[in-house]
PDB file of C-alpha atoms in Angstrom:
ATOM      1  CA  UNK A1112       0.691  17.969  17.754  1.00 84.00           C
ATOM      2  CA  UNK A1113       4.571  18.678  19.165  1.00 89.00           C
ATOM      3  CA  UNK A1114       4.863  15.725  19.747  1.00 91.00           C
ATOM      4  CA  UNK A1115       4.144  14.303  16.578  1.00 93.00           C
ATOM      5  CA  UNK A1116       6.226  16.917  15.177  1.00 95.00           C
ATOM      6  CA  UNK A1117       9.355  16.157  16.919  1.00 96.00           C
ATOM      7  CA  UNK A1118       8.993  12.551  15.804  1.00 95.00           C
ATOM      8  CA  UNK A1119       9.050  13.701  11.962  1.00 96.00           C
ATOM      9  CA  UNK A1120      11.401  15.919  12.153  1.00 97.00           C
ATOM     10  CA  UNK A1121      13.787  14.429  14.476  1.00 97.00           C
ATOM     11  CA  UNK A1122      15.383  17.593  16.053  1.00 98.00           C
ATOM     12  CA  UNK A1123      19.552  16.947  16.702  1.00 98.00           C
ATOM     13  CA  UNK A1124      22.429  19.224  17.846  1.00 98.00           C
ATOM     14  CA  UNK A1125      23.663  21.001  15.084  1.00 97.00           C
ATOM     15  CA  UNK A1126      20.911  20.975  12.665  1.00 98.00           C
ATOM     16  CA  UNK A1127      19.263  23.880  11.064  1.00 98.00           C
ATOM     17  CA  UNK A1128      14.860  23.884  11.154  1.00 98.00           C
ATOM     18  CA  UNK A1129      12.445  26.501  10.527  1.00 98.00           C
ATOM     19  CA  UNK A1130       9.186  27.249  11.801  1.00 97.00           C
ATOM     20  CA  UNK A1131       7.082  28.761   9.093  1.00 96.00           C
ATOM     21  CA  UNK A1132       4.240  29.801  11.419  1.00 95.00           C
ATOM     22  CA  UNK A1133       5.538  30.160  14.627  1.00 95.00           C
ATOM     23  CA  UNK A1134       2.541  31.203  16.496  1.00 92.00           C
ATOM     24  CA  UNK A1135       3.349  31.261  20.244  1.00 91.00           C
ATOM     25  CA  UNK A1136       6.420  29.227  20.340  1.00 94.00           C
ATOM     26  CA  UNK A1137       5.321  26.145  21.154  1.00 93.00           C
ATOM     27  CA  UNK A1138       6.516  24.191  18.363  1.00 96.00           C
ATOM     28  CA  UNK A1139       9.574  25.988  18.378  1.00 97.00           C
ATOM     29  CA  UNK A1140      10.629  25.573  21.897  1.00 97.00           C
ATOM     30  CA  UNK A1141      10.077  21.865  21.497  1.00 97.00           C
ATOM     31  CA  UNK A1142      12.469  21.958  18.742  1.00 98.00           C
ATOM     32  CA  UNK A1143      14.858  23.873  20.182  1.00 98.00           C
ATOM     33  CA  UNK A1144      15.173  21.722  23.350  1.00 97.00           C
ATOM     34  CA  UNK A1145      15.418  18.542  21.228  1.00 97.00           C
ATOM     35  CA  UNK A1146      18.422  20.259  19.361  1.00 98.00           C
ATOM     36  CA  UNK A1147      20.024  21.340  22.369  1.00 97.00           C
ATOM     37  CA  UNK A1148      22.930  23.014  22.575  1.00 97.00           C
ATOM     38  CA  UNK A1149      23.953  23.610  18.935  1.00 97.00           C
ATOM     39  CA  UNK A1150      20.712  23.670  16.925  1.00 98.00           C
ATOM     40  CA  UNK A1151      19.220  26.606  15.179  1.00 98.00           C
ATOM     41  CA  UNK A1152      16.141  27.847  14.831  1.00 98.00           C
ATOM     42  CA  UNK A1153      14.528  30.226  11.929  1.00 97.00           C
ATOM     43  CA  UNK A1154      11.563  31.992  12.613  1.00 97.00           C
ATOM     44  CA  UNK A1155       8.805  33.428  10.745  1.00 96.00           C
ATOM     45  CA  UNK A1156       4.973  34.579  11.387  1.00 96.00           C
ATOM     46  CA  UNK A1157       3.236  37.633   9.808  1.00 95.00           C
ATOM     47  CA  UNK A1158       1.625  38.814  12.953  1.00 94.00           C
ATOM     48  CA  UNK A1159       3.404  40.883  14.785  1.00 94.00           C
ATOM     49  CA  UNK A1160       1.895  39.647  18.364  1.00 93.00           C
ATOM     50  CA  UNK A1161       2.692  36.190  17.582  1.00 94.00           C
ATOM     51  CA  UNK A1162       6.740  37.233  17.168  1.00 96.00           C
ATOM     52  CA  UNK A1163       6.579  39.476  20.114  1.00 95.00           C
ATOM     53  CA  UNK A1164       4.690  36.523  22.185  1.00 94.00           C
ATOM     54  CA  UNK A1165       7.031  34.011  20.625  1.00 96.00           C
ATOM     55  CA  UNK A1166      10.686  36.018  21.458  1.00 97.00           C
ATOM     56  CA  UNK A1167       9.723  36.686  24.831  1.00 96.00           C
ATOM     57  CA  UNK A1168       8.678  32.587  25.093  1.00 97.00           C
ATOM     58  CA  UNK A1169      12.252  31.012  23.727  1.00 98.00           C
ATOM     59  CA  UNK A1170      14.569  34.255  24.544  1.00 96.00           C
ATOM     60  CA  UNK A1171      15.308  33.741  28.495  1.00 96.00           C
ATOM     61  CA  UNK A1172      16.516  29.854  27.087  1.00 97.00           C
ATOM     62  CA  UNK A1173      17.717  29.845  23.785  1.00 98.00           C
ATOM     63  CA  UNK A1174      19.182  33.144  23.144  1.00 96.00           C
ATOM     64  CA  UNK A1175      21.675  33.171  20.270  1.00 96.00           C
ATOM     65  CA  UNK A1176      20.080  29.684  19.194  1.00 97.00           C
ATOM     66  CA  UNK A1177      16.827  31.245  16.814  1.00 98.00           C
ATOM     67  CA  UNK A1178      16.254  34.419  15.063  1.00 97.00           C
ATOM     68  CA  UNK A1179      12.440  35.497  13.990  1.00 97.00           C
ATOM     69  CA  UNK A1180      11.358  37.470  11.177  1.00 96.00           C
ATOM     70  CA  UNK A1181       8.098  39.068  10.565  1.00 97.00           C
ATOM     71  CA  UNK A1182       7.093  38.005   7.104  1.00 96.00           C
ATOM     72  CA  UNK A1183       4.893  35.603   5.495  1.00 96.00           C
ATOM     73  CA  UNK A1184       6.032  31.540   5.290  1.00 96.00           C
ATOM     74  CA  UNK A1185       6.165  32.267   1.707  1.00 96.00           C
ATOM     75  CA  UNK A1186       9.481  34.502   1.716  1.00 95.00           C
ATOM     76  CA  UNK A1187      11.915  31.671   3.782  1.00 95.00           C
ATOM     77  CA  UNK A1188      13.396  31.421   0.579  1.00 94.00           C
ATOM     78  CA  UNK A1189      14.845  34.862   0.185  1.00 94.00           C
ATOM     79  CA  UNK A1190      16.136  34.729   4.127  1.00 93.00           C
ATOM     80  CA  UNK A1191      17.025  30.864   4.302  1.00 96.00           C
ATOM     81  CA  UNK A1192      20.093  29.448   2.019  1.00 96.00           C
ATOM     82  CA  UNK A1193      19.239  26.759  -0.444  1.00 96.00           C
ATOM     83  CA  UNK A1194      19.945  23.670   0.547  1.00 96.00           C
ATOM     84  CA  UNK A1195      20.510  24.770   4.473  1.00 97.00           C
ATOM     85  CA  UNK A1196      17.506  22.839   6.702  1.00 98.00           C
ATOM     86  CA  UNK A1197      17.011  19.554   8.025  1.00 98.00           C
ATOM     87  CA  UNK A1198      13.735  20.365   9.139  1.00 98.00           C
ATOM     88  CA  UNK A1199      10.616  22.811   8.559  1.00 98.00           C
ATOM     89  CA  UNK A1200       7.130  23.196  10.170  1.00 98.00           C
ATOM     90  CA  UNK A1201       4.006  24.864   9.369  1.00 97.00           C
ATOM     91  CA  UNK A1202       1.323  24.571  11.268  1.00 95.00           C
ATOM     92  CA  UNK A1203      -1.491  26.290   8.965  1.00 94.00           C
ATOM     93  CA  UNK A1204      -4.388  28.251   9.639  1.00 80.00           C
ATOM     94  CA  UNK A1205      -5.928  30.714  12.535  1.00 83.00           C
ATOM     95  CA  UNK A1206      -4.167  30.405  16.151  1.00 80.00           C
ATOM     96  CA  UNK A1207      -6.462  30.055  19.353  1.00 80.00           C
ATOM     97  CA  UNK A1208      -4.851  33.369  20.809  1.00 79.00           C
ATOM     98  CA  UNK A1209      -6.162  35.299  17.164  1.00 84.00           C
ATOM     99  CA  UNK A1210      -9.600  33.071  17.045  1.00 83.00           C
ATOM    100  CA  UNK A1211      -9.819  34.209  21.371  1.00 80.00           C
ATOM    101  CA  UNK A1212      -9.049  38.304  20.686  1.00 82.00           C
ATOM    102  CA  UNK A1213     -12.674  39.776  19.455  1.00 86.00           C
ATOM    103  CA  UNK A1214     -10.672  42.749  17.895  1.00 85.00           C
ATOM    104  CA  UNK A1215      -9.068  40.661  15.684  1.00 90.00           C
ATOM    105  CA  UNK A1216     -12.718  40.035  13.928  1.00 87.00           C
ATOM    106  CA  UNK A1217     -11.666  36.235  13.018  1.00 89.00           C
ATOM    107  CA  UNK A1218     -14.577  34.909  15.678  1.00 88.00           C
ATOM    108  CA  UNK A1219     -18.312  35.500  15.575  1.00 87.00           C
ATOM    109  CA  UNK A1220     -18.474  34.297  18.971  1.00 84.00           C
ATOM    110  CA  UNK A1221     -18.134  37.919  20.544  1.00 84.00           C
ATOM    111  CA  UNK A1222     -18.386  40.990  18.418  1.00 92.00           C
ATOM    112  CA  UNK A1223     -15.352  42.629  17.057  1.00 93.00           C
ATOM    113  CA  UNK A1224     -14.745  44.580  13.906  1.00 95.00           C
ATOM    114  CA  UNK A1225     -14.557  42.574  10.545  1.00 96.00           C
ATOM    115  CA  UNK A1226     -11.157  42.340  10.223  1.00 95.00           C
ATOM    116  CA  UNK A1227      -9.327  39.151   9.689  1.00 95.00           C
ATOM    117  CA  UNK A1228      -6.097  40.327   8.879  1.00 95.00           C
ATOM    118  CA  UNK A1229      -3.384  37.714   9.791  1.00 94.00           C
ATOM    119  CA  UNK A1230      -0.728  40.953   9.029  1.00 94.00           C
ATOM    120  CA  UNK A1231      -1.953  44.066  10.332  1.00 93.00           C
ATOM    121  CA  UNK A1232       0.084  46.128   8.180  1.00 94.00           C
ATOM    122  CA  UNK A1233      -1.977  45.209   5.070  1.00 95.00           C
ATOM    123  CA  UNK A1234      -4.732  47.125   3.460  1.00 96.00           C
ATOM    124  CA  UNK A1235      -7.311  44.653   3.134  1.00 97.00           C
ATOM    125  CA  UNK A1236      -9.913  43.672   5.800  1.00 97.00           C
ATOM    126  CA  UNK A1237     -13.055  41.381   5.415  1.00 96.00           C
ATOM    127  CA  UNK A1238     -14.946  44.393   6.072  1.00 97.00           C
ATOM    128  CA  UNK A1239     -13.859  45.367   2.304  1.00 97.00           C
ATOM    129  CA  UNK A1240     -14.564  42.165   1.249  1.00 97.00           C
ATOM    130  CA  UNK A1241     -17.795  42.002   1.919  1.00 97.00           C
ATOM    131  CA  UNK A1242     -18.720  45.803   1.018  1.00 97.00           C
ATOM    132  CA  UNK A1243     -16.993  45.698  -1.913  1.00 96.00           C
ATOM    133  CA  UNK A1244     -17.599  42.763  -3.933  1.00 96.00           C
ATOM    134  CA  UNK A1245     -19.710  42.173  -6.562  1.00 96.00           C
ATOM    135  CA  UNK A1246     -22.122  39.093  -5.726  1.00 96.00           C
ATOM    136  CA  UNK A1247     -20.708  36.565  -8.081  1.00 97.00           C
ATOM    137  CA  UNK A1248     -16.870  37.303  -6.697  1.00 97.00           C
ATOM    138  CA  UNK A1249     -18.388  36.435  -3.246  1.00 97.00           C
ATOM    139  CA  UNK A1250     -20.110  33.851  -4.264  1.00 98.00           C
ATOM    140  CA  UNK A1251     -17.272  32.231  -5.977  1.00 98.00           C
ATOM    141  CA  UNK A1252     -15.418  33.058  -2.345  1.00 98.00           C
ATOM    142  CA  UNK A1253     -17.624  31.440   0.210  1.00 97.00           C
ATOM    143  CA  UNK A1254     -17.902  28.225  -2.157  1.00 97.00           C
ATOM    144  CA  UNK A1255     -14.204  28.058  -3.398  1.00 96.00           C
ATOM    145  CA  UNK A1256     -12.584  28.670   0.174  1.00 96.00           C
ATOM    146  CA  UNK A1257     -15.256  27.651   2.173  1.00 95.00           C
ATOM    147  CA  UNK A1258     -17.647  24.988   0.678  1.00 94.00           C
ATOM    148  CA  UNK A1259     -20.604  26.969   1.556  1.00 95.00           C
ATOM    149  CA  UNK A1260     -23.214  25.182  -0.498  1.00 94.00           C
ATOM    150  CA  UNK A1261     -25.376  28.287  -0.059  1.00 94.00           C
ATOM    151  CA  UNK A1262     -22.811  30.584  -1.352  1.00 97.00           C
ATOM    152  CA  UNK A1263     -25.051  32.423  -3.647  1.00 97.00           C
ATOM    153  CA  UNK A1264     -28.025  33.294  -1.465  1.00 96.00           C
ATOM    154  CA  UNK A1265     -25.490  34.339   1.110  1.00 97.00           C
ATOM    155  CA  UNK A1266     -23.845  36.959  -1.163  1.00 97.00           C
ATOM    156  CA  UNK A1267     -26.953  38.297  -2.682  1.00 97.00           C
ATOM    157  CA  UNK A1268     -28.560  38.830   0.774  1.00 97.00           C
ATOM    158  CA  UNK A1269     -25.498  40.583   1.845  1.00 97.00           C
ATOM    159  CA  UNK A1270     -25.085  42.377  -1.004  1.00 97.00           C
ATOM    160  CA  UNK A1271     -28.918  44.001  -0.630  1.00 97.00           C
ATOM    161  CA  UNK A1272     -28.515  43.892   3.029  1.00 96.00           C
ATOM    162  CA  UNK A1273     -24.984  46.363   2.706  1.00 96.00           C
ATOM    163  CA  UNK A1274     -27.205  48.577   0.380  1.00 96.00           C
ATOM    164  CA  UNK A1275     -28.619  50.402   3.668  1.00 95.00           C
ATOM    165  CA  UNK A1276     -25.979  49.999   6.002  1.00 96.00           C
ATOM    166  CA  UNK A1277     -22.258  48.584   5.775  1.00 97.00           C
ATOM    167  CA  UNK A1278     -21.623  45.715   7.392  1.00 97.00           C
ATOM    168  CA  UNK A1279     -18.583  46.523  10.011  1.00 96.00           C
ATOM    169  CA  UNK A1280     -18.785  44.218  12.812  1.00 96.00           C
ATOM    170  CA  UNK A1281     -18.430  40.324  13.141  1.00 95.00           C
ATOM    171  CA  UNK A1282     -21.905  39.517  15.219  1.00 95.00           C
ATOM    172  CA  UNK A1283     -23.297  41.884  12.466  1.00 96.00           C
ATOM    173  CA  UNK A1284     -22.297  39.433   9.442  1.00 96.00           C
ATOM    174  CA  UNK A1285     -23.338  36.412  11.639  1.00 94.00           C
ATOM    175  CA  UNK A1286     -26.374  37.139  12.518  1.00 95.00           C
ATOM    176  CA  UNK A1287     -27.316  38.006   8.454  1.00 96.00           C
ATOM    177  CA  UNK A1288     -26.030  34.520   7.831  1.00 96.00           C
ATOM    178  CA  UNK A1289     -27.865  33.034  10.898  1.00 94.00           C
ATOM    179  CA  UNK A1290     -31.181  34.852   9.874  1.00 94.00           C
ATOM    180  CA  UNK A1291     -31.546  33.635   6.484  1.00 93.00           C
ATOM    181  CA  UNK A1292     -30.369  30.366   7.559  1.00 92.00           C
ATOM    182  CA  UNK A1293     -31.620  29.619  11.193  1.00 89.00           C
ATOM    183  CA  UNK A1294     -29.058  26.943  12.812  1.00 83.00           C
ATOM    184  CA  UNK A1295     -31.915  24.495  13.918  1.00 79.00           C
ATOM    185  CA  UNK A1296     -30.700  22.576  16.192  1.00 76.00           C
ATOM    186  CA  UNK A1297     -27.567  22.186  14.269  1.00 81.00           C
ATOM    187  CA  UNK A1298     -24.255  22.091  16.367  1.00 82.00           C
ATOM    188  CA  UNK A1299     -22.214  24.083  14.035  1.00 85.00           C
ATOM    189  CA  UNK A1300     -22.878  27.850  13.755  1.00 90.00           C
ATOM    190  CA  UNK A1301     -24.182  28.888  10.091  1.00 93.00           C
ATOM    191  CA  UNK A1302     -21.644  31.316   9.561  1.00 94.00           C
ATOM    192  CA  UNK A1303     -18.652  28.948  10.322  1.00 93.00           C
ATOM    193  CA  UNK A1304     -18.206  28.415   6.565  1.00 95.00           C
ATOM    194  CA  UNK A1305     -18.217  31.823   5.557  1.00 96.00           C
ATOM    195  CA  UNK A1306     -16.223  33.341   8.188  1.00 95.00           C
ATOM    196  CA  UNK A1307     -13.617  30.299   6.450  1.00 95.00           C
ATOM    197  CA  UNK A1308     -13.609  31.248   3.136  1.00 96.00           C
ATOM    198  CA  UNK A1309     -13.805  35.221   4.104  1.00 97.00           C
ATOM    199  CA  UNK A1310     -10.443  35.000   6.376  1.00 95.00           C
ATOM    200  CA  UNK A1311      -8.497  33.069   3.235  1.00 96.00           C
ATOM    201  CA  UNK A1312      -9.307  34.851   0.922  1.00 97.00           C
ATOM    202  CA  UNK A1313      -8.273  38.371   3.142  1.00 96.00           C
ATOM    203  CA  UNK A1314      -4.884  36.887   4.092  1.00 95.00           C
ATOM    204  CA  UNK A1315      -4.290  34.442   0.449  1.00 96.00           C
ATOM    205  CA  UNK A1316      -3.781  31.724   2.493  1.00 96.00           C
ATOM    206  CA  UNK A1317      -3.738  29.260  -0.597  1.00 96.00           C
ATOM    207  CA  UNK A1318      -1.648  31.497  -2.408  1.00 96.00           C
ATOM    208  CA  UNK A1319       0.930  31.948   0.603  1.00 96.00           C
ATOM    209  CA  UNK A1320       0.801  27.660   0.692  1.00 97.00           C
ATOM    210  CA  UNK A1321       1.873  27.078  -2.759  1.00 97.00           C
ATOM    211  CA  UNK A1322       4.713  29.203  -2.435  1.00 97.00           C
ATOM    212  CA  UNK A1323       5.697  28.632   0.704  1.00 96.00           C
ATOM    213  CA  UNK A1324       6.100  24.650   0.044  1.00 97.00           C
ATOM    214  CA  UNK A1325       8.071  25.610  -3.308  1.00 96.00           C
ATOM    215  CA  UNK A1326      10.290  27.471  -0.881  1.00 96.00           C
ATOM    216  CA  UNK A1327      10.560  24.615   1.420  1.00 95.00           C
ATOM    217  CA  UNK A1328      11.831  22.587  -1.326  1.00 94.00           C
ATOM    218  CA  UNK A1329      14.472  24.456  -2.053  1.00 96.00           C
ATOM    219  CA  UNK A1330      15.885  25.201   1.637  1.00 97.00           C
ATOM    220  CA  UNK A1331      15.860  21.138   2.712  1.00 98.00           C
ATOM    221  CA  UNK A1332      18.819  19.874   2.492  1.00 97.00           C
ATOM    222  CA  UNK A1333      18.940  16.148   1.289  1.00 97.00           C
ATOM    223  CA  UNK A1334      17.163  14.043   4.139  1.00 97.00           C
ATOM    224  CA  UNK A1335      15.631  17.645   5.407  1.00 98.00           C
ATOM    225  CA  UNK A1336      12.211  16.871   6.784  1.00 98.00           C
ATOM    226  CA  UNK A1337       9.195  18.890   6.172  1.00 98.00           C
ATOM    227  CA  UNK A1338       5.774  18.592   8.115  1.00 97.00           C
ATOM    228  CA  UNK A1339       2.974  20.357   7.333  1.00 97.00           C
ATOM    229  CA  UNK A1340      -0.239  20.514  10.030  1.00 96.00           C
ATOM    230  CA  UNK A1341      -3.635  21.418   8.109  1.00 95.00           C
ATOM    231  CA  UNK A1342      -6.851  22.032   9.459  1.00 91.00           C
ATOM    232  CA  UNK A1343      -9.708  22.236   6.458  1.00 90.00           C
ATOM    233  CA  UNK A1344      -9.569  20.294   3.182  1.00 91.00           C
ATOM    234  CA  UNK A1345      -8.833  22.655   1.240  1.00 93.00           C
ATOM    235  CA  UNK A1346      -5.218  22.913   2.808  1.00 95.00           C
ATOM    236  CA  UNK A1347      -4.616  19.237   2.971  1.00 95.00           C
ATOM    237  CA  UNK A1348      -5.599  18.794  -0.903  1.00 95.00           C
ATOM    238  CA  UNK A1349      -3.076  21.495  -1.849  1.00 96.00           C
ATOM    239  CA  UNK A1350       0.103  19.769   0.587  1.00 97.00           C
ATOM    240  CA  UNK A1351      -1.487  16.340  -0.996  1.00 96.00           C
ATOM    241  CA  UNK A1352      -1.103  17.627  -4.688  1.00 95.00           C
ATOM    242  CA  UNK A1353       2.449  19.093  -4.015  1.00 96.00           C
ATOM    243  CA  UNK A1354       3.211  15.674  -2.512  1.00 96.00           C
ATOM    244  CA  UNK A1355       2.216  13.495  -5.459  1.00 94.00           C
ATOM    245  CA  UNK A1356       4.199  16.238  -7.966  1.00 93.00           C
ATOM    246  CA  UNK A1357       7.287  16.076  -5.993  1.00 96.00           C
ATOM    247  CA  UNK A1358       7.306  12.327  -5.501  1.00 96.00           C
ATOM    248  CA  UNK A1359       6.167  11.110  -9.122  1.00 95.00           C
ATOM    249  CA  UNK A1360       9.000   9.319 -11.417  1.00 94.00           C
ATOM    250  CA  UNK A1361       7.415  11.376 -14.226  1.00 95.00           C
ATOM    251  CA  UNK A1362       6.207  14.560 -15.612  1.00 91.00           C
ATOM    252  CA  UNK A1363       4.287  15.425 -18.343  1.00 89.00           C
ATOM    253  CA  UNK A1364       2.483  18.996 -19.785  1.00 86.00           C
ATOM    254  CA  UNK A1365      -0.744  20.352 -20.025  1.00 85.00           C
ATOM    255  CA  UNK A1366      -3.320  19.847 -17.292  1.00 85.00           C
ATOM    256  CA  UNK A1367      -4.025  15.695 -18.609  1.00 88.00           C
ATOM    257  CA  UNK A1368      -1.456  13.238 -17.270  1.00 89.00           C
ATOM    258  CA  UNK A1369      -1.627  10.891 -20.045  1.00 89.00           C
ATOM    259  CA  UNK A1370       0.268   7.716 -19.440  1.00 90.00           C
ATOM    260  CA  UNK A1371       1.602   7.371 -22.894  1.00 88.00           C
ATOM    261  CA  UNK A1372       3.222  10.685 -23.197  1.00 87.00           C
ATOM    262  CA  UNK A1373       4.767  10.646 -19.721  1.00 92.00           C
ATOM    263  CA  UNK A1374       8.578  11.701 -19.250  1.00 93.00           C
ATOM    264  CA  UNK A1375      10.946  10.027 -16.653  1.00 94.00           C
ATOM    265  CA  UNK A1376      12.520  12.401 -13.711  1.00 94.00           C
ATOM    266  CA  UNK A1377      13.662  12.236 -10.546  1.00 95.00           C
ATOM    267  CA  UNK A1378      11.402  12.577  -7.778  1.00 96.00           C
ATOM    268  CA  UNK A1379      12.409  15.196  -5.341  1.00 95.00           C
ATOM    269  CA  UNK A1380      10.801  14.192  -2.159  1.00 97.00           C
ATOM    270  CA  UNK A1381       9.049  11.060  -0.767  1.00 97.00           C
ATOM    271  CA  UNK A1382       6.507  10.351   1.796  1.00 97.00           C
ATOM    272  CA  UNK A1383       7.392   9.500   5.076  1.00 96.00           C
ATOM    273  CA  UNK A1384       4.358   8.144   5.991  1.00 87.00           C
ATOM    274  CA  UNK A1385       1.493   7.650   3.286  1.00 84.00           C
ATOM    275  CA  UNK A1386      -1.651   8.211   5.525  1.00 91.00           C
ATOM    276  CA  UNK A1387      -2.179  11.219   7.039  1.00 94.00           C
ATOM    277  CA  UNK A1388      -1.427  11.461  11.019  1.00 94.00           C
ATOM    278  CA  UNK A1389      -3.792  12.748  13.268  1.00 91.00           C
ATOM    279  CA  UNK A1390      -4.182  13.613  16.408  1.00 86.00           C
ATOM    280  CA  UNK A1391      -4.378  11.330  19.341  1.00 82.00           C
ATOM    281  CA  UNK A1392      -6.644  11.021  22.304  1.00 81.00           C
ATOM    282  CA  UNK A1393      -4.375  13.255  24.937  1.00 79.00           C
ATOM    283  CA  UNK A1394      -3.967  15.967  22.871  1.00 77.00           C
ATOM    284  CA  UNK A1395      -7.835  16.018  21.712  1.00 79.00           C
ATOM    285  CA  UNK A1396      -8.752  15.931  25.542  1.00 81.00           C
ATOM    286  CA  UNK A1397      -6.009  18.981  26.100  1.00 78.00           C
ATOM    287  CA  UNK A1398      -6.708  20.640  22.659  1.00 75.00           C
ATOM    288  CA  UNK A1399     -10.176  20.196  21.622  1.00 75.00           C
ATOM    289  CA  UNK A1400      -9.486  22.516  18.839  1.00 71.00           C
ATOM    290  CA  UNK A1401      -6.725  19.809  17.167  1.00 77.00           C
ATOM    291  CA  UNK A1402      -9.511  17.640  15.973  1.00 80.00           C
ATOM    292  CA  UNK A1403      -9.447  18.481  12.536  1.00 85.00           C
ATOM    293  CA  UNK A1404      -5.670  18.773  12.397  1.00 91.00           C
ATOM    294  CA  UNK A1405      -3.752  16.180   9.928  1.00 95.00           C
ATOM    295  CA  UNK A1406      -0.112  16.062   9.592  1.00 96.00           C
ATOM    296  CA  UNK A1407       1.243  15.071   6.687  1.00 97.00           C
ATOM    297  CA  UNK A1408       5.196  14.422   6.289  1.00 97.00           C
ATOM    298  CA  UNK A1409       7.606  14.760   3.594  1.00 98.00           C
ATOM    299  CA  UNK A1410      11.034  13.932   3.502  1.00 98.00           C
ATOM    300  CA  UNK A1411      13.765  15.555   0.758  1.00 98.00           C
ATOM    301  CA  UNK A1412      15.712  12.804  -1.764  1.00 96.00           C
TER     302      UNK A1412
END
């Protein structure tokens, strides 16, 4: 959705944007081009191949125009001065190029080890995930992150089914799922949810979203844009919730807003456009994988 992108944020010479999740580039060299020849770029993606794909993608045009760091979304705040952007993306979720690598063990298409990891350099795969927690925790995993509706007969037949032999591979955790659960007919691959919920819990992907739109709230500068790209529910309710927060005239404590006790503040952000904006019928012929995305824009009082 660049183009969609550019149109929120409205790239100009001079200004200051971030890419949370910087993937390939893409989004990034879009920016950068709009911005031409005084805008600035800050870069950040926790896998390592992404930065290394991404440098070698803007260096040979924008050198001296975009640094990237390899670190979490979450962290812009400790790099990026307060106060400093007038524009930030984050384009959530798995890339095609992680989804497309079988050792990377996000697919059950084609069998790789059951990894998941978004940052290498951490400890924890889904391979421990799954051989390590109790039923319950899993349960509360697959339905939490992933919706599964059968979320407790999945983790009690892998739980009996790890008894006499670990589960290491990705084909090996699919077919379990697709066993117990035969597909029927059915378009969508019976694993799909719990491959989901297994890959955000590994990499706290909900954790990692909270904070890194606090962060983004503090960077914007006043009129600072930031757009947010989700692919699953789950994403968009959280960058829905932190919406209505930072927009309300109001706030009030505990976990009830009750009308009557409500105190007046000043919103901190407001919505650009109300509806989410999805993507239209050239990029779902080019991308086939965009047709979940929703983009959802917020601009900084």
């Amino acid at each position: 959705m660049a183009a969609e992108v550019l149109d929120a944020l409205k790239p100009r010479p001079g200004g200051r944007y971030a890419d949370g999740t910087i993937g390939g580039g893409g989004h990034a060299e879009k920016i950068l081009d709009a911005s031409s020849p005084t805008g600035w770029l800050f870069g950040f993606d926790q896998d390592g191949v992404a930065v290394e794909a991404a440098t070698q993608r803007l260096e040979p045009k924008f050198a001296g125009r975009f640094e990237i760091r390899r670190a979490n979304f979450s962290e812009m705040g400790e790099w990026i001065p307060a106060g400093s952007c007038d524009g930030i993306v984050l384009d959530l979720g798995v890339s095609s190029p992680q989804l497309d690598v079988a050792e990377r063990g996000f697919s059950f298409q084609g069998e790789g080890p059951l990894d998941m990891r978004m940052d290498s350099r951490q400890k924890l795969t889904a391979a421990d995930l799954v051989n390590g927690t109790g039923p319950e925790e899993l349960a509360k995993i697959f339905w939490e992150y992933g919706g599964e509706r059968e979320s407790r007969r999945f983790a009690r037949a892998i739980v009996h089914d790890r008894a006499q032999r670990k589960f290491e591979t990705t084909t090996q955790l699919a077919g379990l799922i697709e066993r117990i659960a035969p597909r029927g007919g059915k378009k969508a691959h019976p694993a799909t949810k719990i491959f989901q919920a297994l890959r955000i819990a590994v990499n706290d992907e909900m954790g990692s979203l909270k904070s890194g739109l606090d962060a983004a709230s503090k960077i914007l500068k006043s009129g600072g844009r930031l757009a947010v790209i989700t692919f699953h529910s789950l994403e968009d309710r959280v960058v829905k919730e932190y919406g209505r927060e930072k927009t309300r005239d109001y706030t009030f404590t505990g976990d009830v807003d009750v009308p009557e006790l409500r105190q007046p503040k000043a919103p901190v952000m407001k919505w650009v456009e109300r509806k989410a904006i999805t993507p239209g019928e050239a990029e779902l012929k080019d991308n086939p994988r965009s047709r979940s995305a929703q983009l959802r824009v917020l601009e900084k009082i």
